[in-house]
Amino acid sequence: MEHIRTTKVEQVKLLDRFSTSNKSLTGTLYLTATHLLFIDSSRRETWILHHHIAAVEKLPLTTSGCPLVIQCKNFRIVHFVVPRERDCHDVYNSLLQLSRTAKYEELYAFSYNPKQNESEQVKGWQLIDLAEEYKRMGVPNDYWQLSDANRDYKICETYPRDLYVPRTASKPIIVGSSKFRSKGRFPVLSYYHKDKKAAICRCSQPLSGFSARCLEDEHMLQAISKANPSNRYMYVMDTRPKLNAMANRAAGKGYENEDNYSNIRFQFVGIENIHVMRSSLQKLLEVSGTKGLSVNDFLSGLESSGWLRHIKAVLDAAVFLVKAIAVESASVLVHCSDGWDRTSQVCSLGALLLDSYYRTIKGFMVLIEKDWISFGHKFSDRCCQLDGDPKEISPVFTQFLESVWNLMEQFPQAFEYNEAFLLQIHEHVHSCQFGNFLGNCQKEREELKLKEKTYSLWPFLLDEQKKYQNPLYSPDFSPELTLLEPNTVSFNFKFWRNMYHQFDRSMHPRQSVYDLIMNMSEQNKQLEKDIKELEAKIKQKNGQPDAVLMKEHQQSAHPAPMALKTPPCFKKEQPLIPVNDAVRTIEGSNTADNRYSEFMEEFSKAEPAVVSLEYGVARMTC
Amino acid sequence: MEFSELIKTATVESVLLSCAGLPPVRGTLCITSHHLLLSSCPGGDGQPGTMELWLLIRNVDAVEKRVQNLGWYQPPRTNDSPRDTRLAGSSGTITLRCKDLKVLQLEIPGMEECLNIASSIEALSSVDSVMMMYPFFYRPQDLRLEEGWHLFPLEQYFQQIAAQTSQWRLSDLNRDFTTCPTYPADVIVPAAVSDDTLRRAARFRQGGRFPVLSYYHPRNGTVLLRSSQPLTGPNRKRCPEDEVLLGMVLDEGERGFIIDTRSAQAAKQARMTGGGTEPKSSYPQWKRLHRPLERGRPLQESFIKLVEACNDASLSMDRWLSRLESCRWLSHVKAALSTACLAAQCLDREEASVLVHGAEGTDTTLLVTALAQVILDPGCRTVVGFQGLLEREWIEAGHPFHLRCARSAYSHARLKQEAPLFLLFLDCVWQLSRQFPFSLEFGESLLLTLFDNAYASDYGTFLCNNEKERCLCKVKENTHSLWAWLNQPEEKKKYLNPLYSHNPLVIWPSVEPQSIQLWQGLFFRWIRPSQYLDEARAEMQRLVEGNEAPAKESAGSRLSRSLSDPAAWTENER
């Protein structure tokens, strides 16, 4: 609280981000220890978590006040105008302090108290059990075993304690191989495909330089290929562009030389590094945040940002991996430089395509826990949880979610979860409200005692899983190991409006199909249950089923779902709160919001008697 | 002219037909006056049953032929049939690019046969005489000829208006199409203006298209009018009757807006060729707004470029986005939607009447007035209401379908008057359906069917350019109406939106570039496999209907969709 100098500022304006005529709402701004809160004159609240703030900017003073622009990590952008410069300065300084945390212990997760008792907290953390997950995949088995080599994080600090390696890989091989790999991240099992007996393994780049070799590492790879009885060849996928990998050789790192390793097929797949991704997203946000954007500027901006190209590259790599496993039954070793960004993307997406379990709500949590959290994707650095090196920030996990979203668009029935689930996870990766994503690796998390001091996100998501269920999810896609074969032709990749404009309500469809369908299917289920219960009651009452009565009952009960299913859609579709206007509109759908053209002023000039909504508000608050 | 003169080879055996997304079929190819048929040899190639291609030749947009003369002689083995020898000798491939954007390939044994077939299709598909077209020959058993032609009389629409105001009347001054050759016999005009005044005003408007009522907004009594440009010319001519006509629309002190679908510059330039726009001085109550919308050749080229880009699956992401940008199609969608919203906004929010016109008043004008009605009027968002809207605002209003839809995106022929304005309209309606998924009673399938039928049809609904021509050709007497077919209960069911629930409100769409999407269902209809999307749609339908029909049924939905289209594959169970 010591950072907060002003807790409340009145007469603050919240500008519409896209309005060319500076439409705004007036209200009061509050600063709390964890949130920034804006309540407008019609009592609507906008909450912004301090940890979500990516940047605060004070623009030059204008006649109406001092503009303050806040960019959030969940892509919300708010533009306030504070009447007095001193207040603005105070808020600005406070937010700068509050949004930058120096120590983990100051993060929201350590003060967040969801009123759970201790046992619930413990149970929450036990919800996802990775040992159980490896058992589900079918390991340990004749070829793979649990290694205790990293029990004390001695071999690799950024790996989890429990690692699965080929049975033939002895401890000296593991140790030797880890010394030949960047950050000690030696090849370990990420996913095991029961049917094909093929494995997805992951590691970091070898320290090969121009000519260095490591016999243990070569043995390690051989052990992996021998652990697959169906195909003795294995693929080594370097997910970097070839040029980057070659440049690394000068620094004593690099990639595997096919001549030194027996039975490997080496392949570059060309995903760009974190710095390219960061600036690509930056460009994308600049374009999508432009006022009065034309279609052509949007498309050319989308192109020059390269964002969709990167998403396609990530998914293409996953498709390559899946083909190797599903078609050739070959094991695949995936790495990039350190093996915690691109490698996590490709391994997790590959597993998601191969195994339908990861397309369930619980399975997706497991996938994230396994390939992202446990294998040391540096969430803290990449999401800038603590005030650190801005060059470490990168939207690698966001790209993963976006790739999943693209798959959902192609396979609307294959996923148990919906888009809201992805958005909610994205929200909490940055919110620092739960312990799961804090820190950069498991060792760090243990040192922070997160399981005692914070709560796990997953039980909370499971509790409200109704919100995240895809009503169209089909059992046809549920059988184990149902393969998804996405088409990665360019036109299948779309701009993810609901992610990047999540908070720009006027841009979205005004009626949500998913909500409606969800309600309907809920209702149908409920009604069916009711029918069954009633039938059971009738049975009970009559002692024996009365055929005539049953028939009658069914006839009268069946039309009911038809008649009853309509109310929810009316409820959903018409939250018709009359806006300031006398004219009713679908929420969020009115001419002023949509900025068809900037004629409002033109109209008003021509006909001052008719004061348009937008102009009227602007005047009132001047 | 006899069709048989155009058919050089009527049947060829052992033709291999391939089409994206379906397994190739070998069979006998047959050309009739209006159709291209292919029936597979039963049992041959291990195909169960007989697959048939039943393609309306009018649907063919471009024929590309390639012959391979393999140039070596293979001595016939004893058990070889003569057909196989010929196969080895020479063959040809014909690629048929259809107006509905489907692409078919025929591999034809024998070079001569191939060339004959190609030239026959070319000749038959470019028959330009309306009376020779298939609708005049098509006689389905379960429809009556006169059915569906008089479903939406203007009289009926007028009665709705008359119930609320007496300021408008129905005039039949154009009953012999002399005042305006492209208007229907009946038009709705201000009650206080005499037919005589109208005739004079018509002389001041290009093609005689004087301002008539297009839509009456019941909420506040404002109206949407449409016309063609005034013939002010370089000398700034005036026409008192035209000024009276427009003056009558507004009460004293009221303001109206003229939305000119050309840029101010273009409107000014039009004066040099006798056209122009309403000067402020002569129409003091009207305020002019210029919203340039593309039409004519640039729009057709935009369509062609977009389809080209969509058909190139090898494009890298950057190339794809840059071609999507450079074809400008989505810009046209945005412009059309924003202009329609502007018109709707003037009516609904500014409570001012609106006159829309471009130059001829038969293209962008209709695009704007029709779209504005879909946005404003819940009645237009039902299946029947939408048909009525198309009948009133496109067909009877004189959009020259015959000229605009003569060729689609593949044609190599020199562009004449083709322009996909109707497609642009359908695309905009699709955008509305995406943004307001419960507010339209019909789904994407109706829009696709309308697109198909506007370009090549079994029905007479979209034939000719205007009512006058339709009368001359006796279209309503000698062809079936598309509406009669669509409105059969079994057929209509396919086009319904399961999520529809009546929404009495105005639907204001977002026109931000981020909200405007490429209509994949149309542009990728034959390119991307849509099995999963179709199944999802069927599942949605199932959930909504709340019945427990097995989801398996949905797998056949794609097939049944093609079945409904006589120009596509059909499967005969033998």
PDB file of C-alpha atoms in Angstrom, chain A residues 18 287-290 292-304 306 308-310 312 409-413 471-474 476-477 483 485 487 489-495 497 501 506-514 516-517 520-521 524 528 561-562 565 569-570 572-574 576 581 583-586 588-600 602-604 606-607 610 612-613, chain B residues 219 253-255 257 287-291 309-326 328 330-332 334 337-338 341-342 344-346 348-350 352 375 434-440 498-499 501-518 520 524 527-529 532-537 539-548 551-552 554:
ATOM      1  CA  PHE A  18     -11.552   3.007 -31.364  1.00  0.00           C
ATOM      2  CA  VAL A 287      -2.111  -2.767 -36.267  1.00  0.00           C
ATOM      3  CA  SER A 288      -5.177  -4.101 -34.503  1.00  0.00           C
ATOM      4  CA  GLY A 289      -5.189  -1.137 -32.150  1.00  0.00           C
ATOM      5  CA  THR A 290      -5.274   1.455 -34.909  1.00  0.00           C
ATOM      6  CA  GLY A 292     -10.274   3.843 -38.150  1.00  0.00           C
ATOM      7  CA  LEU A 293      -8.417   0.904 -39.615  1.00  0.00           C
ATOM      8  CA  SER A 294      -9.175  -0.004 -43.224  1.00  0.00           C
ATOM      9  CA  VAL A 295      -9.474  -3.600 -44.357  1.00  0.00           C
ATOM     10  CA  ASN A 296      -6.389  -3.263 -46.486  1.00  0.00           C
ATOM     11  CA  ASP A 297      -4.280  -1.751 -43.734  1.00  0.00           C
ATOM     12  CA  PHE A 298      -5.459  -4.509 -41.452  1.00  0.00           C
ATOM     13  CA  LEU A 299      -4.548  -7.265 -43.876  1.00  0.00           C
ATOM     14  CA  SER A 300      -1.216  -5.773 -44.847  1.00  0.00           C
ATOM     15  CA  GLY A 301      -0.455  -5.171 -41.179  1.00  0.00           C
ATOM     16  CA  LEU A 302      -1.403  -8.729 -40.388  1.00  0.00           C
ATOM     17  CA  GLU A 303       0.929  -9.871 -43.120  1.00  0.00           C
ATOM     18  CA  SER A 304       3.853  -7.695 -42.147  1.00  0.00           C
ATOM     19  CA  GLY A 306       4.218 -12.179 -39.544  1.00  0.00           C
ATOM     20  CA  LEU A 308      -0.043 -15.878 -38.520  1.00  0.00           C
ATOM     21  CA  ARG A 309       3.032 -17.120 -40.355  1.00  0.00           C
ATOM     22  CA  HIS A 310       4.564 -17.971 -36.987  1.00  0.00           C
ATOM     23  CA  LYS A 312       1.385 -21.729 -38.999  1.00  0.00           C
ATOM     24  CA  GLU A 409     -11.967 -23.987 -35.530  1.00  0.00           C
ATOM     25  CA  GLN A 410     -11.131 -26.878 -37.833  1.00  0.00           C
ATOM     26  CA  PHE A 411     -12.499 -29.588 -35.567  1.00  0.00           C
ATOM     27  CA  PRO A 412     -15.467 -28.065 -33.766  1.00  0.00           C
ATOM     28  CA  GLN A 413     -16.413 -31.373 -32.178  1.00  0.00           C
ATOM     29  CA  PRO A 471     -21.601 -28.382 -26.227  1.00  0.00           C
ATOM     30  CA  LEU A 472     -20.734 -29.864 -29.606  1.00  0.00           C
ATOM     31  CA  TYR A 473     -18.031 -32.176 -28.236  1.00  0.00           C
ATOM     32  CA  SER A 474     -18.585 -35.520 -29.871  1.00  0.00           C
ATOM     33  CA  ASP A 476     -16.622 -39.882 -32.012  1.00  0.00           C
ATOM     34  CA  PHE A 477     -13.508 -37.981 -31.136  1.00  0.00           C
ATOM     35  CA  LEU A 483      -5.649 -38.688 -34.425  1.00  0.00           C
ATOM     36  CA  GLU A 485      -5.046 -34.332 -39.071  1.00  0.00           C
ATOM     37  CA  ASN A 487      -5.058 -28.848 -42.760  1.00  0.00           C
ATOM     38  CA  VAL A 489      -2.983 -24.402 -45.675  1.00  0.00           C
ATOM     39  CA  SER A 490      -2.644 -20.657 -45.115  1.00  0.00           C
ATOM     40  CA  PHE A 491      -6.292 -19.709 -45.427  1.00  0.00           C
ATOM     41  CA  ASN A 492      -7.176 -21.885 -42.453  1.00  0.00           C
ATOM     42  CA  PHE A 493      -5.421 -19.503 -40.076  1.00  0.00           C
ATOM     43  CA  LYS A 494      -7.504 -16.644 -38.891  1.00  0.00           C
ATOM     44  CA  PHE A 495      -6.964 -13.625 -36.738  1.00  0.00           C
ATOM     45  CA  ARG A 497     -10.377 -11.652 -32.543  1.00  0.00           C
ATOM     46  CA  HIS A 501     -10.028  -7.855 -28.831  1.00  0.00           C
ATOM     47  CA  SER A 506     -18.449  -3.869 -30.093  1.00  0.00           C
ATOM     48  CA  MET A 507     -16.337  -6.044 -32.364  1.00  0.00           C
ATOM     49  CA  HIS A 508     -17.843  -9.365 -31.407  1.00  0.00           C
ATOM     50  CA  PRO A 509     -20.869 -11.213 -32.653  1.00  0.00           C
ATOM     51  CA  ARG A 510     -23.780  -9.877 -30.667  1.00  0.00           C
ATOM     52  CA  GLN A 511     -25.319 -13.243 -30.058  1.00  0.00           C
ATOM     53  CA  SER A 512     -23.352 -16.207 -28.822  1.00  0.00           C
ATOM     54  CA  VAL A 513     -24.115 -19.519 -30.436  1.00  0.00           C
ATOM     55  CA  TYR A 514     -22.148 -21.437 -27.834  1.00  0.00           C
ATOM     56  CA  LEU A 516     -27.325 -20.767 -26.497  1.00  0.00           C
ATOM     57  CA  ILE A 517     -26.415 -24.309 -27.488  1.00  0.00           C
ATOM     58  CA  MET A 520     -30.250 -25.881 -24.713  1.00  0.00           C
ATOM     59  CA  SER A 521     -28.269 -29.030 -24.257  1.00  0.00           C
ATOM     60  CA  ASN A 524     -32.528 -31.100 -22.777  1.00  0.00           C
ATOM     61  CA  GLU A 528     -34.713 -36.058 -20.008  1.00  0.00           C
ATOM     62  CA  PRO A 561     -38.506 -29.956 -24.550  1.00  0.00           C
ATOM     63  CA  MET A 562     -39.534 -28.169 -27.701  1.00  0.00           C
ATOM     64  CA  LYS A 565     -36.194 -24.858 -24.771  1.00  0.00           C
ATOM     65  CA  CYS A 569     -32.453 -18.210 -25.740  1.00  0.00           C
ATOM     66  CA  PHE A 570     -34.678 -15.293 -25.069  1.00  0.00           C
ATOM     67  CA  LYS A 572     -29.613 -14.945 -23.487  1.00  0.00           C
ATOM     68  CA  GLU A 573     -30.323 -13.053 -26.576  1.00  0.00           C
ATOM     69  CA  GLN A 574     -32.149 -10.121 -25.229  1.00  0.00           C
ATOM     70  CA  LEU A 576     -32.103  -5.583 -23.669  1.00  0.00           C
ATOM     71  CA  ASP A 581     -31.126   5.973 -25.835  1.00  0.00           C
ATOM     72  CA  VAL A 583     -34.316   3.036 -28.761  1.00  0.00           C
ATOM     73  CA  ARG A 584     -33.682  -0.541 -27.781  1.00  0.00           C
ATOM     74  CA  THR A 585     -30.766  -2.348 -29.279  1.00  0.00           C
ATOM     75  CA  ILE A 586     -29.064  -5.634 -28.814  1.00  0.00           C
ATOM     76  CA  GLY A 588     -23.288  -3.635 -27.687  1.00  0.00           C
ATOM     77  CA  SER A 589     -24.970  -3.119 -30.989  1.00  0.00           C
ATOM     78  CA  ASN A 590     -25.721   0.460 -31.662  1.00  0.00           C
ATOM     79  CA  THR A 591     -24.684   2.889 -34.294  1.00  0.00           C
ATOM     80  CA  ALA A 592     -22.464   4.880 -32.013  1.00  0.00           C
ATOM     81  CA  ASP A 593     -20.416   1.859 -31.025  1.00  0.00           C
ATOM     82  CA  ASN A 594     -19.941   0.793 -34.555  1.00  0.00           C
ATOM     83  CA  ARG A 595     -18.592   3.995 -35.998  1.00  0.00           C
ATOM     84  CA  TYR A 596     -20.019   3.378 -39.459  1.00  0.00           C
ATOM     85  CA  SER A 597     -18.491   6.634 -40.437  1.00  0.00           C
ATOM     86  CA  GLU A 598     -17.695   9.815 -38.764  1.00  0.00           C
ATOM     87  CA  PHE A 599     -20.953  11.379 -39.762  1.00  0.00           C
ATOM     88  CA  MET A 600     -22.139  12.004 -36.312  1.00  0.00           C
ATOM     89  CA  GLU A 602     -21.754  16.013 -39.841  1.00  0.00           C
ATOM     90  CA  PHE A 603     -25.288  15.179 -38.821  1.00  0.00           C
ATOM     91  CA  SER A 604     -25.117  17.330 -35.777  1.00  0.00           C
ATOM     92  CA  ALA A 606     -26.457  19.926 -40.255  1.00  0.00           C
ATOM     93  CA  GLU A 607     -29.170  19.504 -37.740  1.00  0.00           C
ATOM     94  CA  VAL A 610     -30.777  16.069 -33.240  1.00  0.00           C
ATOM     95  CA  SER A 612     -26.576  12.080 -31.337  1.00  0.00           C
ATOM     96  CA  LEU A 613     -25.689   9.885 -28.439  1.00  0.00           C
TER      97      LEU A 613
ATOM     98  CA  ARG B 219     -41.038   3.028 -36.411  1.00  0.00           C
ATOM     99  CA  GLY B 253     -38.328  21.891 -42.166  1.00  0.00           C
ATOM    100  CA  GLU B 254     -37.515  18.214 -42.478  1.00  0.00           C
ATOM    101  CA  ARG B 255     -34.176  17.089 -43.764  1.00  0.00           C
ATOM    102  CA  PHE B 257     -30.082  12.586 -46.977  1.00  0.00           C
ATOM    103  CA  LYS B 287     -27.990  16.808 -47.764  1.00  0.00           C
ATOM    104  CA  ARG B 288     -25.716  14.811 -49.978  1.00  0.00           C
ATOM    105  CA  LEU B 289     -23.265  12.216 -48.679  1.00  0.00           C
ATOM    106  CA  HIS B 290     -20.819  10.463 -50.946  1.00  0.00           C
ATOM    107  CA  ARG B 291     -19.921   6.865 -50.161  1.00  0.00           C
ATOM    108  CA  ALA B 309      -5.962 -16.752 -54.531  1.00  0.00           C
ATOM    109  CA  CYS B 310      -8.372 -19.142 -52.822  1.00  0.00           C
ATOM    110  CA  ASN B 311      -7.596 -21.865 -55.347  1.00  0.00           C
ATOM    111  CA  ASP B 312      -3.883 -21.661 -54.760  1.00  0.00           C
ATOM    112  CA  ALA B 313      -3.303 -23.870 -51.743  1.00  0.00           C
ATOM    113  CA  SER B 314       0.455 -23.558 -52.087  1.00  0.00           C
ATOM    114  CA  LEU B 315       0.492 -19.914 -51.040  1.00  0.00           C
ATOM    115  CA  SER B 316       2.656 -19.055 -48.076  1.00  0.00           C
ATOM    116  CA  MET B 317       0.983 -17.127 -45.298  1.00  0.00           C
ATOM    117  CA  ASP B 318       2.505 -13.860 -46.465  1.00  0.00           C
ATOM    118  CA  ARG B 319       1.499 -14.393 -50.084  1.00  0.00           C
ATOM    119  CA  TRP B 320      -1.992 -15.418 -49.078  1.00  0.00           C
ATOM    120  CA  LEU B 321      -2.547 -12.366 -46.894  1.00  0.00           C
ATOM    121  CA  SER B 322      -1.095 -10.062 -49.489  1.00  0.00           C
ATOM    122  CA  ARG B 323      -3.318 -11.494 -52.209  1.00  0.00           C
ATOM    123  CA  LEU B 324      -6.334 -11.333 -49.942  1.00  0.00           C
ATOM    124  CA  GLU B 325      -5.476  -7.707 -49.430  1.00  0.00           C
ATOM    125  CA  SER B 326      -4.752  -6.855 -53.037  1.00  0.00           C
ATOM    126  CA  ARG B 328      -9.795  -5.884 -52.092  1.00  0.00           C
ATOM    127  CA  LEU B 330     -13.186  -7.610 -48.035  1.00  0.00           C
ATOM    128  CA  SER B 331     -12.800  -3.872 -48.460  1.00  0.00           C
ATOM    129  CA  HIS B 332     -15.805  -3.963 -50.751  1.00  0.00           C
ATOM    130  CA  LYS B 334     -16.872  -3.431 -45.491  1.00  0.00           C
ATOM    131  CA  LEU B 337     -21.990  -2.802 -45.119  1.00  0.00           C
ATOM    132  CA  SER B 338     -20.962   0.590 -43.788  1.00  0.00           C
ATOM    133  CA  CYS B 341     -25.556   0.981 -42.063  1.00  0.00           C
ATOM    134  CA  LEU B 342     -25.227   4.658 -42.763  1.00  0.00           C
ATOM    135  CA  ALA B 344     -30.123   2.638 -41.865  1.00  0.00           C
ATOM    136  CA  GLN B 345     -28.705   5.006 -39.286  1.00  0.00           C
ATOM    137  CA  CYS B 346     -30.138   8.014 -41.098  1.00  0.00           C
ATOM    138  CA  ASP B 348     -33.612   4.906 -37.628  1.00  0.00           C
ATOM    139  CA  ARG B 349     -31.493   7.296 -35.579  1.00  0.00           C
ATOM    140  CA  GLU B 350     -31.525  10.593 -37.404  1.00  0.00           C
ATOM    141  CA  ALA B 352     -34.526  11.373 -41.784  1.00  0.00           C
ATOM    142  CA  ILE B 375     -30.507  -4.475 -41.042  1.00  0.00           C
ATOM    143  CA  ARG B 434     -22.268 -14.387 -38.452  1.00  0.00           C
ATOM    144  CA  GLN B 435     -22.632 -11.405 -36.177  1.00  0.00           C
ATOM    145  CA  PHE B 436     -26.267 -12.070 -35.311  1.00  0.00           C
ATOM    146  CA  PRO B 437     -26.519 -15.835 -35.495  1.00  0.00           C
ATOM    147  CA  PHE B 438     -30.067 -15.992 -34.101  1.00  0.00           C
ATOM    148  CA  SER B 439     -31.601 -13.148 -36.040  1.00  0.00           C
ATOM    149  CA  LEU B 440     -31.859 -14.610 -39.539  1.00  0.00           C
ATOM    150  CA  PRO B 498     -31.966 -23.881 -36.291  1.00  0.00           C
ATOM    151  CA  LEU B 499     -31.036 -21.089 -33.898  1.00  0.00           C
ATOM    152  CA  SER B 501     -35.646 -16.656 -32.901  1.00  0.00           C
ATOM    153  CA  HIS B 502     -37.520 -13.584 -33.959  1.00  0.00           C
ATOM    154  CA  ASN B 503     -35.580 -10.456 -33.137  1.00  0.00           C
ATOM    155  CA  PRO B 504     -37.650  -7.314 -33.563  1.00  0.00           C
ATOM    156  CA  LEU B 505     -34.661  -5.005 -33.227  1.00  0.00           C
ATOM    157  CA  VAL B 506     -32.393  -3.315 -35.687  1.00  0.00           C
ATOM    158  CA  ILE B 507     -29.180  -5.313 -36.072  1.00  0.00           C
ATOM    159  CA  TRP B 508     -26.206  -2.976 -36.177  1.00  0.00           C
ATOM    160  CA  PRO B 509     -23.176  -4.957 -37.295  1.00  0.00           C
ATOM    161  CA  SER B 510     -19.587  -4.176 -36.508  1.00  0.00           C
ATOM    162  CA  VAL B 511     -17.758  -3.068 -39.625  1.00  0.00           C
ATOM    163  CA  GLU B 512     -14.258  -3.116 -38.151  1.00  0.00           C
ATOM    164  CA  PRO B 513     -11.839  -5.065 -40.341  1.00  0.00           C
ATOM    165  CA  GLN B 514     -11.316  -7.474 -37.441  1.00  0.00           C
ATOM    166  CA  SER B 515     -15.014  -8.352 -37.539  1.00  0.00           C
ATOM    167  CA  ILE B 516     -15.272  -8.922 -41.271  1.00  0.00           C
ATOM    168  CA  GLN B 517     -14.485 -12.442 -42.324  1.00  0.00           C
ATOM    169  CA  LEU B 518     -13.833 -14.160 -45.573  1.00  0.00           C
ATOM    170  CA  GLN B 520     -15.163 -19.589 -46.427  1.00  0.00           C
ATOM    171  CA  PHE B 524     -13.706 -22.633 -50.181  1.00  0.00           C
ATOM    172  CA  ILE B 527     -11.668 -26.679 -51.824  1.00  0.00           C
ATOM    173  CA  ARG B 528     -11.515 -27.362 -48.127  1.00  0.00           C
ATOM    174  CA  PRO B 529     -12.849 -30.550 -46.694  1.00  0.00           C
ATOM    175  CA  TYR B 532     -16.047 -31.721 -39.581  1.00  0.00           C
ATOM    176  CA  LEU B 533     -17.785 -28.399 -39.944  1.00  0.00           C
ATOM    177  CA  ASP B 534     -20.852 -30.035 -41.483  1.00  0.00           C
ATOM    178  CA  GLU B 535     -20.988 -32.584 -38.723  1.00  0.00           C
ATOM    179  CA  ALA B 536     -20.754 -29.855 -36.131  1.00  0.00           C
ATOM    180  CA  ARG B 537     -23.588 -28.009 -37.803  1.00  0.00           C
ATOM    181  CA  GLU B 539     -24.944 -31.733 -34.184  1.00  0.00           C
ATOM    182  CA  MET B 540     -26.032 -28.201 -33.420  1.00  0.00           C
ATOM    183  CA  GLN B 541     -29.246 -28.793 -35.282  1.00  0.00           C
ATOM    184  CA  ARG B 542     -29.751 -32.007 -33.377  1.00  0.00           C
ATOM    185  CA  LEU B 543     -29.207 -30.313 -30.032  1.00  0.00           C
ATOM    186  CA  VAL B 544     -31.611 -27.588 -30.905  1.00  0.00           C
ATOM    187  CA  GLU B 545     -34.284 -29.925 -32.057  1.00  0.00           C
ATOM    188  CA  GLY B 546     -33.760 -31.732 -28.803  1.00  0.00           C
ATOM    189  CA  ASN B 547     -34.399 -35.069 -30.392  1.00  0.00           C
ATOM    190  CA  GLU B 548     -32.173 -38.032 -29.928  1.00  0.00           C
ATOM    191  CA  ALA B 551     -25.365 -38.206 -34.552  1.00  0.00           C
ATOM    192  CA  LYS B 552     -24.208 -40.643 -37.206  1.00  0.00           C
ATOM    193  CA  SER B 554     -24.766 -36.115 -39.857  1.00  0.00           C
TER     194      SER B 554
END
